[in-house]
mmCIF file of N, CA and C in Angstrom:
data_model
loop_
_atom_site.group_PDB
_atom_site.id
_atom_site.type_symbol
_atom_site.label_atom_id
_atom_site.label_comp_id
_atom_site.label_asym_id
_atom_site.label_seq_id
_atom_site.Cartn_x
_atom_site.Cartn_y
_atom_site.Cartn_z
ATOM 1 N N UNK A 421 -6.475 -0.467 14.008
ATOM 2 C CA UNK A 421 -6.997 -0.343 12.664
ATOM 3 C C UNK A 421 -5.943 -0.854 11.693
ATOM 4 N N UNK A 422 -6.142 -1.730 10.839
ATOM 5 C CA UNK A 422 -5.338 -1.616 9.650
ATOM 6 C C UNK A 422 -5.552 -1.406 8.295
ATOM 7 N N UNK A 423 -4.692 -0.852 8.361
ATOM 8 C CA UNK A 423 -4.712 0.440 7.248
ATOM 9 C C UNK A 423 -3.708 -0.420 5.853
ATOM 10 N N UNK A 424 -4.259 -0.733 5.266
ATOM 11 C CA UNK A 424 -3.239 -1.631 3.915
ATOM 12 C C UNK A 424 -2.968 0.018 3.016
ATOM 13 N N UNK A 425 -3.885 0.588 3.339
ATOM 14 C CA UNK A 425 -3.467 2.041 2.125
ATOM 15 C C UNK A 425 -1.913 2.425 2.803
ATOM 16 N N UNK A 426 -1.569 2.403 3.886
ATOM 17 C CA UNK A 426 -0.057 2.969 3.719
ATOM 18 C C UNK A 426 0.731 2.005 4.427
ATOM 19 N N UNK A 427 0.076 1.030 4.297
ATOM 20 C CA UNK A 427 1.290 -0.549 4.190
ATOM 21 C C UNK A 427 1.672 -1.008 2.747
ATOM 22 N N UNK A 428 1.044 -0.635 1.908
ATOM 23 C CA UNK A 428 1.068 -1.064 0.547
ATOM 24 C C UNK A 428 2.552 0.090 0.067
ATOM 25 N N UNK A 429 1.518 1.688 0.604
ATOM 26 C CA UNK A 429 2.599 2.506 0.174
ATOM 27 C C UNK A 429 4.137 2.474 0.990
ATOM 28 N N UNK A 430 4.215 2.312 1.510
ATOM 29 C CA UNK A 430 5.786 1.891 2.948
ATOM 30 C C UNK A 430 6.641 0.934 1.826
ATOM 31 N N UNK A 431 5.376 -0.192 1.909
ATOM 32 C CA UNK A 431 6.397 -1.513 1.289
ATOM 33 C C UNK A 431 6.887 -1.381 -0.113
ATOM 34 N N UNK A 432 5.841 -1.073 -0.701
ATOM 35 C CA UNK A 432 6.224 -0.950 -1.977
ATOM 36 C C UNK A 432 7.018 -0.230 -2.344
ATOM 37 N N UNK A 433 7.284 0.878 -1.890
ATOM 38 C CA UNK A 433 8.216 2.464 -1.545
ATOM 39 C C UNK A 433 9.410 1.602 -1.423
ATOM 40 N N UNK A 434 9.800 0.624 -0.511
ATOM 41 C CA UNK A 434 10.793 -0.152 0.156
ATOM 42 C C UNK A 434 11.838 -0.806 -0.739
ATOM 43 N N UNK A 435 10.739 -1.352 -1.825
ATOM 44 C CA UNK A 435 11.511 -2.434 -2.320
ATOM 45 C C UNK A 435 10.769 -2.732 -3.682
ATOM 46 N N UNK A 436 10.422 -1.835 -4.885
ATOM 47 C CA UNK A 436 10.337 -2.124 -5.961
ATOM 48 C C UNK A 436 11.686 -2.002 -6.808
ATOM 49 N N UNK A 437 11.403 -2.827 -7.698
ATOM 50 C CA UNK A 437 12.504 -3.725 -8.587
ATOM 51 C C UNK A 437 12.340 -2.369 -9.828
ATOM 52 N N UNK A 438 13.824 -2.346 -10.231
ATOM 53 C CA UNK A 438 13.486 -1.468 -11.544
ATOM 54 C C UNK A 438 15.146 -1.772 -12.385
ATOM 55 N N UNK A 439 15.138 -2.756 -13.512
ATOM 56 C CA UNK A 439 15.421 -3.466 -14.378
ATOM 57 C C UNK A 439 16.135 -4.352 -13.706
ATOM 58 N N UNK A 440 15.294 -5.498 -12.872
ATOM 59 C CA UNK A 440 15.714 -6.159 -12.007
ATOM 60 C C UNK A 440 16.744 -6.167 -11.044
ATOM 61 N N UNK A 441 16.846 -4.704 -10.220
ATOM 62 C CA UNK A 441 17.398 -4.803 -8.984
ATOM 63 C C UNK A 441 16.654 -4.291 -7.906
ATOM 64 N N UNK A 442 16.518 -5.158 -6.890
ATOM 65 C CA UNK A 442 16.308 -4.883 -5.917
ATOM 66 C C UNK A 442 16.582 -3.892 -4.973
ATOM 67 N N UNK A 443 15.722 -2.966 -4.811
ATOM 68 C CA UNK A 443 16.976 -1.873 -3.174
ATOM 69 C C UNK A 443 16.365 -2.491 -2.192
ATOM 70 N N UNK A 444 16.907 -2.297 -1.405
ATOM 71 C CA UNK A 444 16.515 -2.833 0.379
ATOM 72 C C UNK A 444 16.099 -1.573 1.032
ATOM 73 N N UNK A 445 15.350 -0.676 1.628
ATOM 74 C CA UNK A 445 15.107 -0.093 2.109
ATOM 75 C C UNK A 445 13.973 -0.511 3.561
ATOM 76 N N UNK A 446 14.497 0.107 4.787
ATOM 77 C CA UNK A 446 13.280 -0.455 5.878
ATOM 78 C C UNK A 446 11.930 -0.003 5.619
ATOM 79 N N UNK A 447 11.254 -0.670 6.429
ATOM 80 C CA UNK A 447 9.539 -0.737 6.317
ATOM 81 C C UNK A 447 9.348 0.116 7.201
ATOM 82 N N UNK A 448 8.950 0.956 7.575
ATOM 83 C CA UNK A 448 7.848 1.979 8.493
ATOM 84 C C UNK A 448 6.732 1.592 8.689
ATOM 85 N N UNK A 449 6.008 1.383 9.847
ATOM 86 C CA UNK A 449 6.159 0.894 11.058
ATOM 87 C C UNK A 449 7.409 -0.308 10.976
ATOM 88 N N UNK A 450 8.085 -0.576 11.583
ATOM 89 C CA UNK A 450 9.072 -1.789 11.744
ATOM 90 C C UNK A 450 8.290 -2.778 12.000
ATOM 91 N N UNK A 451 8.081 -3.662 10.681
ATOM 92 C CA UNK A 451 7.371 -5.078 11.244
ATOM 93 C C UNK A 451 8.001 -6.199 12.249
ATOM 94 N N UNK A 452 7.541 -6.965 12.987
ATOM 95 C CA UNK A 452 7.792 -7.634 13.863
ATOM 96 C C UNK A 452 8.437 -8.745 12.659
ATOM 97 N N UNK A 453 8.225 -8.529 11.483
ATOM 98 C CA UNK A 453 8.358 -10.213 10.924
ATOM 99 C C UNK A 453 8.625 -9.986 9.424
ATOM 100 N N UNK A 454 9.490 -10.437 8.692
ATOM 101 C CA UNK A 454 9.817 -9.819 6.844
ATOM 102 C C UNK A 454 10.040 -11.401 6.816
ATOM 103 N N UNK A 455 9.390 -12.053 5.863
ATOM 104 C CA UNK A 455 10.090 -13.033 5.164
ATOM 105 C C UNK A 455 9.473 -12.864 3.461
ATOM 106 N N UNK A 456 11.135 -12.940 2.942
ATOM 107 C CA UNK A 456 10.697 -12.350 1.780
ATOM 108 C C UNK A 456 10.552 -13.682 0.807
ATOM 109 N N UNK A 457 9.651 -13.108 -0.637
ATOM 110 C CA UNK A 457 9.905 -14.847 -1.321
ATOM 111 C C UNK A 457 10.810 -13.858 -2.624
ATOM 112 N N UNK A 458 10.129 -14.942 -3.586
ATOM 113 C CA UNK A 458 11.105 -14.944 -4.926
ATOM 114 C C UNK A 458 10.489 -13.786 -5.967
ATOM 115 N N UNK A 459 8.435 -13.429 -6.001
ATOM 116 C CA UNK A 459 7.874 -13.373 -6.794
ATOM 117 C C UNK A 459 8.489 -12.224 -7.112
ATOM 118 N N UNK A 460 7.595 -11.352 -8.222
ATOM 119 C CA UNK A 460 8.300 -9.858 -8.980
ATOM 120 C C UNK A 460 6.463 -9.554 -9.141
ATOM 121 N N UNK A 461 6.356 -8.387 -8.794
ATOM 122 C CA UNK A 461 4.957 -7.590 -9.771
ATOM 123 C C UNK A 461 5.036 -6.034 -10.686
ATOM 124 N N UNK A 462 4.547 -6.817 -11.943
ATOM 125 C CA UNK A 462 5.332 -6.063 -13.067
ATOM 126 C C UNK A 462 4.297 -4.725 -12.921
ATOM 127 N N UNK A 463 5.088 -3.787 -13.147
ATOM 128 C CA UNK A 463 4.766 -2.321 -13.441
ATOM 129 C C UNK A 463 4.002 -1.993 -14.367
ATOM 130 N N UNK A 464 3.985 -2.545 -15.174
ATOM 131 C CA UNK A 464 3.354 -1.707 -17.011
ATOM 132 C C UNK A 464 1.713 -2.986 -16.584
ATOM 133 N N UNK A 465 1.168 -2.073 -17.047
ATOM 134 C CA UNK A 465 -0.591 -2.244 -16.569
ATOM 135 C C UNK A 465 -0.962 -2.453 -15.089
ATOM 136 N N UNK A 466 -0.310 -2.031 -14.649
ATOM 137 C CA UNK A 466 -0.713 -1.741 -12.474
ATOM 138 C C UNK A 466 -1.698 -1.183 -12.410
ATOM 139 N N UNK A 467 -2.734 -1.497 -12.082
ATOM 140 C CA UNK A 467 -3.543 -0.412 -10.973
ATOM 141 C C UNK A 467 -3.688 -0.868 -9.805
ATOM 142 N N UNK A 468 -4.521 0.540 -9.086
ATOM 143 C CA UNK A 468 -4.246 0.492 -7.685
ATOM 144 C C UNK A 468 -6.114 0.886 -7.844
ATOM 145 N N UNK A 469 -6.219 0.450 -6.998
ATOM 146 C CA UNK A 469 -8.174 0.053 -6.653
ATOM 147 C C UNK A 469 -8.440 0.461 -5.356
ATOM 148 N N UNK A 470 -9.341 1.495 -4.965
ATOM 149 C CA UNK A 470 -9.671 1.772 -3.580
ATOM 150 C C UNK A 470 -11.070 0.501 -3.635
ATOM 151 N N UNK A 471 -11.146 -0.039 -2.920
ATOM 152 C CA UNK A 471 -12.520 -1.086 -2.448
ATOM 153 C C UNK A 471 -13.583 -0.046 -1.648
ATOM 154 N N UNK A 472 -13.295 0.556 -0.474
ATOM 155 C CA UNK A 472 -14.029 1.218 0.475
ATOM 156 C C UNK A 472 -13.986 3.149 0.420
ATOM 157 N N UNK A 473 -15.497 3.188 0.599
ATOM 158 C CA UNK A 473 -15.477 4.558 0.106
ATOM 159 C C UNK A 473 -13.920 5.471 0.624
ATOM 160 N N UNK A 474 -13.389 6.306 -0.395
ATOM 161 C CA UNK A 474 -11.879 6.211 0.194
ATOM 162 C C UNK A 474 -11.958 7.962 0.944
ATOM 163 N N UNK A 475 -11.402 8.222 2.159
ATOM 164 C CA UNK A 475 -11.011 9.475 2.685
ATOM 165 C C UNK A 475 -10.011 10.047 2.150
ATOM 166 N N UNK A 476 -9.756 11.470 2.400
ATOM 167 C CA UNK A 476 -9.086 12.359 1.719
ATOM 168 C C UNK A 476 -7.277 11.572 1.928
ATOM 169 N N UNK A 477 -7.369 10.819 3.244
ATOM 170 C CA UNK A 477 -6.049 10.423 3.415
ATOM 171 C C UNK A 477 -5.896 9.407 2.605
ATOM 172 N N UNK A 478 -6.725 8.737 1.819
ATOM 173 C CA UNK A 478 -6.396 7.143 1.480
ATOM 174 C C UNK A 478 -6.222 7.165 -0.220
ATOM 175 N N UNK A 479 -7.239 8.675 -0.868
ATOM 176 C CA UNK A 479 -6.828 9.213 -2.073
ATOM 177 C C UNK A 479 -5.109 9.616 -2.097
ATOM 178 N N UNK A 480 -4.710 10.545 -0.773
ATOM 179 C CA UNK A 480 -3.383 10.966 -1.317
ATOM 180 C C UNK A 480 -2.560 9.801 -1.084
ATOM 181 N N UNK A 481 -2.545 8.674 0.003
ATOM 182 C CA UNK A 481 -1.643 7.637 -0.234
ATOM 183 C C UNK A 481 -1.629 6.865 -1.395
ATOM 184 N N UNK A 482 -2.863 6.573 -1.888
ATOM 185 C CA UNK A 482 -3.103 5.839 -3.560
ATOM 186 C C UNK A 482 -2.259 6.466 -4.206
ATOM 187 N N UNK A 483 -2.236 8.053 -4.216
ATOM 188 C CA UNK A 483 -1.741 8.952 -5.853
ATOM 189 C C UNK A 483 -0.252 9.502 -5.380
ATOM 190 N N UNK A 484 0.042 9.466 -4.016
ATOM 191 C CA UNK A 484 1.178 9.187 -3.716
ATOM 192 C C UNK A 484 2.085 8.006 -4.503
ATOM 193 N N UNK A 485 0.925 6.670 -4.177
ATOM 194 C CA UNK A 485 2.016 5.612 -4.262
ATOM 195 C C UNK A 485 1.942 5.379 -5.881
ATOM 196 N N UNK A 486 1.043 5.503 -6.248
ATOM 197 C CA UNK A 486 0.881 5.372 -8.213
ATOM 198 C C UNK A 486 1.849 6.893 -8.423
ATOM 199 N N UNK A 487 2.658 7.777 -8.394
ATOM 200 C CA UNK A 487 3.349 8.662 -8.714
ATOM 201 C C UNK A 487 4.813 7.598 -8.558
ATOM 202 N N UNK A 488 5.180 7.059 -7.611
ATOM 203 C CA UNK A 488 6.417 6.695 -6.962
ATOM 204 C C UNK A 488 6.054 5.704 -7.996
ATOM 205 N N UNK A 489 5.476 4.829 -7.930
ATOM 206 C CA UNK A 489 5.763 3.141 -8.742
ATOM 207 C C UNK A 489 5.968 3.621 -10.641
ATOM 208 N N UNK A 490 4.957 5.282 -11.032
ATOM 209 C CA UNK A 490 5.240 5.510 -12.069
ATOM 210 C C UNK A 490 6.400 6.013 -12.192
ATOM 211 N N UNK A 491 6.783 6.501 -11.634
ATOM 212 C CA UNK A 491 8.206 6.861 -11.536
ATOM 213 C C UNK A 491 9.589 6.191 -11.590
ATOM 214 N N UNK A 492 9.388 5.399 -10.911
ATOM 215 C CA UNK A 492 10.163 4.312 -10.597
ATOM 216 C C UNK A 492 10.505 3.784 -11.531
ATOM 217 N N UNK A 493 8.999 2.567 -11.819
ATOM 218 C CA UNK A 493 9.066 1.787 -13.279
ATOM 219 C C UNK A 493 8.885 2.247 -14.454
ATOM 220 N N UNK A 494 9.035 3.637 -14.829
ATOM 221 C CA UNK A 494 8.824 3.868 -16.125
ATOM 222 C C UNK A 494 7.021 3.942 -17.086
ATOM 223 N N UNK A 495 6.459 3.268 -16.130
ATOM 224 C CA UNK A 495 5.162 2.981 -16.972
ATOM 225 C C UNK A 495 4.189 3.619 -15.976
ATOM 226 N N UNK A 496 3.195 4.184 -16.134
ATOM 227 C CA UNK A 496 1.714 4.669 -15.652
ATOM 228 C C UNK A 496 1.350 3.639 -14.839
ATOM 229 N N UNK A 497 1.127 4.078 -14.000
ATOM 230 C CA UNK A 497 0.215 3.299 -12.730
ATOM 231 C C UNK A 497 -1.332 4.200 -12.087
ATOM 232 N N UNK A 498 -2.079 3.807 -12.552
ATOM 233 C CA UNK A 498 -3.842 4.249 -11.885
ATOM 234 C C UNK A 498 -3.944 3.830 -11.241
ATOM 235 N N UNK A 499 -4.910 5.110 -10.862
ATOM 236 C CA UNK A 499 -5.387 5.329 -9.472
ATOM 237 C C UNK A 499 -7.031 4.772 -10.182
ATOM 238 N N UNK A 500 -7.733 3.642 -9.588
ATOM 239 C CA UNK A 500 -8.923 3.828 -9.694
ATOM 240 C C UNK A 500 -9.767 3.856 -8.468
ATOM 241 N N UNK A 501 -10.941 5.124 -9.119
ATOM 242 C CA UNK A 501 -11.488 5.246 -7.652
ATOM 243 C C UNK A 501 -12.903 4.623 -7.478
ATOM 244 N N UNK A 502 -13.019 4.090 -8.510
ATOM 245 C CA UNK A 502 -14.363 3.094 -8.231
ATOM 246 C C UNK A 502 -14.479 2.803 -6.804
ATOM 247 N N UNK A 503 -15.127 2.725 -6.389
ATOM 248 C CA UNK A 503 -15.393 1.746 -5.060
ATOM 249 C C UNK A 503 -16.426 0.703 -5.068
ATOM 250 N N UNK A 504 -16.482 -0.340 -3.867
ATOM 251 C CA UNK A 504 -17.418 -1.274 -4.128
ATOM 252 C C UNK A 504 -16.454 -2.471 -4.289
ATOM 253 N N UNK A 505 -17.359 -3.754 -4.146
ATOM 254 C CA UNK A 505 -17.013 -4.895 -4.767
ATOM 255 C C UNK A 505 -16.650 -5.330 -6.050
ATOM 256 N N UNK A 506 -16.395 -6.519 -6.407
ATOM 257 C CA UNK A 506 -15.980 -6.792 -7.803
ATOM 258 C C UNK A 506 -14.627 -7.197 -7.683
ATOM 259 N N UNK A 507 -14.427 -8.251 -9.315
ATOM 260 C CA UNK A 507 -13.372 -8.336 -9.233
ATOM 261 C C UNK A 507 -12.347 -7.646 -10.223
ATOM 262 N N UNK A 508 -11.288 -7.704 -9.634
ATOM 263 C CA UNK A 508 -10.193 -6.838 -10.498
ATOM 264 C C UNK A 508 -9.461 -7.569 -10.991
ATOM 265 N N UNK A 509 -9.203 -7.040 -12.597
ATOM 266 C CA UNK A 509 -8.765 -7.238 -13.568
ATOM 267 C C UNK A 509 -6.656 -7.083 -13.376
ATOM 268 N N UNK A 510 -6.346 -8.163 -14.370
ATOM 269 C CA UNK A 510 -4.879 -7.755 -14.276
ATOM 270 C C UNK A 510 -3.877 -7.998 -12.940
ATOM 271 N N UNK A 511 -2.882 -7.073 -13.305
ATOM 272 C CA UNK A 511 -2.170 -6.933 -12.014
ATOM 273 C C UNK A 511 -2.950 -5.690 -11.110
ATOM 274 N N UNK A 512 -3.609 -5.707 -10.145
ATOM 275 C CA UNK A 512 -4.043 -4.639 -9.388
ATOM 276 C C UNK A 512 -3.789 -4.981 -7.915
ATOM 277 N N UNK A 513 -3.359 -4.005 -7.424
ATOM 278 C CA UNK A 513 -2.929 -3.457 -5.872
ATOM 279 C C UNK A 513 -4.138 -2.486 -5.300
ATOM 280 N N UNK A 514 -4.971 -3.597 -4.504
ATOM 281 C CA UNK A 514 -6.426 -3.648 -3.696
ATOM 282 C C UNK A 514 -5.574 -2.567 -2.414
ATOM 283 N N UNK A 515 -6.596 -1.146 -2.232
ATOM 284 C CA UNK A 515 -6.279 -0.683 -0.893
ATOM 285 C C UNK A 515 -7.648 -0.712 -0.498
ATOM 286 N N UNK A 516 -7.593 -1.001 0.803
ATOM 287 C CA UNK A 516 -9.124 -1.210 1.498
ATOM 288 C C UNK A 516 -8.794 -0.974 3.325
ATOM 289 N N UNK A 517 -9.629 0.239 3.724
ATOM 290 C CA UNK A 517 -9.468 0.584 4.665
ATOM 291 C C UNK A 517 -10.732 0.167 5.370
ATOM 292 N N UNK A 518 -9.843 -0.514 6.688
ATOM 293 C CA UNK A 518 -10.786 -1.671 7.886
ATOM 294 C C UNK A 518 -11.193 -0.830 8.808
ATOM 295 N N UNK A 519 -10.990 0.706 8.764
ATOM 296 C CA UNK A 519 -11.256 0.986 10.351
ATOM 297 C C UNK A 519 -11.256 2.713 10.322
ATOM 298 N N UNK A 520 -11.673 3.408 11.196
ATOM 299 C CA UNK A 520 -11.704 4.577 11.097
ATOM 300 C C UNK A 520 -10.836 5.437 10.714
ATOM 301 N N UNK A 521 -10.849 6.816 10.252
ATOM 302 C CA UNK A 521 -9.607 7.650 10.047
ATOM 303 C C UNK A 521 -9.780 8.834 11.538
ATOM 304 N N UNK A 522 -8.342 7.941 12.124
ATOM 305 C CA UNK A 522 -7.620 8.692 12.949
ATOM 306 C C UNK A 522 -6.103 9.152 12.884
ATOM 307 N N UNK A 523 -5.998 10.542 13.338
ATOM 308 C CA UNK A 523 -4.598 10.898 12.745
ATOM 309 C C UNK A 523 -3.476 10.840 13.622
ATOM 310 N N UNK A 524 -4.193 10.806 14.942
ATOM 311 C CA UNK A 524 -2.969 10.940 15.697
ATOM 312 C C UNK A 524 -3.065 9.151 16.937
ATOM 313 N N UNK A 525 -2.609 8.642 17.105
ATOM 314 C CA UNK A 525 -2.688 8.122 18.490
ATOM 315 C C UNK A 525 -2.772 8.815 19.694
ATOM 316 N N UNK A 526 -3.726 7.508 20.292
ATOM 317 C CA UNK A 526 -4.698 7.911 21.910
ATOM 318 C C UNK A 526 -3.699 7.535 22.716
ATOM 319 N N UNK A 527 -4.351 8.493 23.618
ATOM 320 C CA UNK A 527 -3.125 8.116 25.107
ATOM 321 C C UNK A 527 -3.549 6.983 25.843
ATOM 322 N N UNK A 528 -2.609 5.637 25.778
ATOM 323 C CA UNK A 528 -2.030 4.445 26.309
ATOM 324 C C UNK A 528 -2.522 3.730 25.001
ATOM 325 N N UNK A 529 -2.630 4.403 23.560
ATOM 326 C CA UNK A 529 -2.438 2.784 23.242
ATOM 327 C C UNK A 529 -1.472 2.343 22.953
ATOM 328 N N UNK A 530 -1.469 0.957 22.377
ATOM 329 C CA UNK A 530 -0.544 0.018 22.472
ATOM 330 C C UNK A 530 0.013 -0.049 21.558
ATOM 331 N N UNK A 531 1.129 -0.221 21.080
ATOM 332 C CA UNK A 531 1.754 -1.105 19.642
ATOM 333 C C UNK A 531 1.712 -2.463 19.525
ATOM 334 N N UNK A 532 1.801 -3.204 18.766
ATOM 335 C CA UNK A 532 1.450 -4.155 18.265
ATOM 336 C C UNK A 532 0.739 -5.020 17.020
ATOM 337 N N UNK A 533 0.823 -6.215 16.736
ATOM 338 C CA UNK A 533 -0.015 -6.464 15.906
ATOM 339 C C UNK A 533 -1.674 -6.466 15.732
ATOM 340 N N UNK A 534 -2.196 -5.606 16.965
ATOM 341 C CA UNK A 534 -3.617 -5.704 16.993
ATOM 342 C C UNK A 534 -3.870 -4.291 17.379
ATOM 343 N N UNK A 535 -2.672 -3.367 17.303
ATOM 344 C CA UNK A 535 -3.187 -2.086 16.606
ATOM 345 C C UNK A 535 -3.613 -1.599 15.511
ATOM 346 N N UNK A 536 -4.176 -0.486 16.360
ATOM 347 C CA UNK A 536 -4.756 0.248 14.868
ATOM 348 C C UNK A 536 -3.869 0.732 13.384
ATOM 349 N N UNK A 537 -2.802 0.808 14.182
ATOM 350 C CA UNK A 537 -1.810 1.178 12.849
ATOM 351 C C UNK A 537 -0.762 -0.309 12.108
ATOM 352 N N UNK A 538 -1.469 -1.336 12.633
ATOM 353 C CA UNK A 538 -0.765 -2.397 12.055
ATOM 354 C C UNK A 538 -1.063 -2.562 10.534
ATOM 355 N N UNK A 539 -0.444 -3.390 9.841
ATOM 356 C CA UNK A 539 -0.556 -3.679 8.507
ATOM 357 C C UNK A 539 -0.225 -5.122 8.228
ATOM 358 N N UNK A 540 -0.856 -5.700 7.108
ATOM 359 C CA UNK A 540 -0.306 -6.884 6.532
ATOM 360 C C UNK A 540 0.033 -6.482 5.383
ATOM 361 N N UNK A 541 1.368 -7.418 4.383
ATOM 362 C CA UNK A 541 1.677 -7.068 3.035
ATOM 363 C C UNK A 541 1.171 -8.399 2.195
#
């Protein structure tokens, strides 16, 4: 399954900028692969957009991660819980969950990039 609701929160947790410095902090799950570029995404008018009807886990990672980025950067970050299609306005950070909510891992699965707990950023 991948889950962008707490790949978004990991990464972003990792490595937001706040009066242009960078921290380095690792990614959880350990990605197989980081190549970083140059861009910056500014804080002041952020939201964060659930797409798919969202579970109780995918609300607290959203208001998790809009607490930390408000925090961080100084400025308010929303949580919107609209769901559905459409497009979004501004700077917004899309969480959209591909696959069921399971909490624990099954016995023999696998790690990898075609697990359920993989992520893209």
């Amino acid at each position: 399954m991948r889950l962008t609701v707490f790949a978004l929160f990991f990464a972003l947790n990792s490595f937001v900028t706040v009066d242009g410095v960078a921290e380095h902090r690792p990614l959880l799950p350990r990605p197989q692969k980081i190549q970083y570029g140059s861009g910056q995404l500014p804080v002041r008018g952020l939201k964060i957009r659930l797409v798919s009807p969202p579970a109780g886990e995918d609300l607290f990672a959203a208001q998790e991660l809009s607490r930390i980025l408000s925090q961080r950067g100084g400025e308010p970050v929303l949580v919107e819980k609209e769901t559905g299609p459409g497009v979004a306005t501004g700077s917004t950070i899309t969480l959209e969950r591909t696959g069921a909510v399971d909490a624990l891992p099954v016995p023999g699965e696998e790690p990898g990039p075609r697990s359920r707990e993989s992520y893209r950023l």
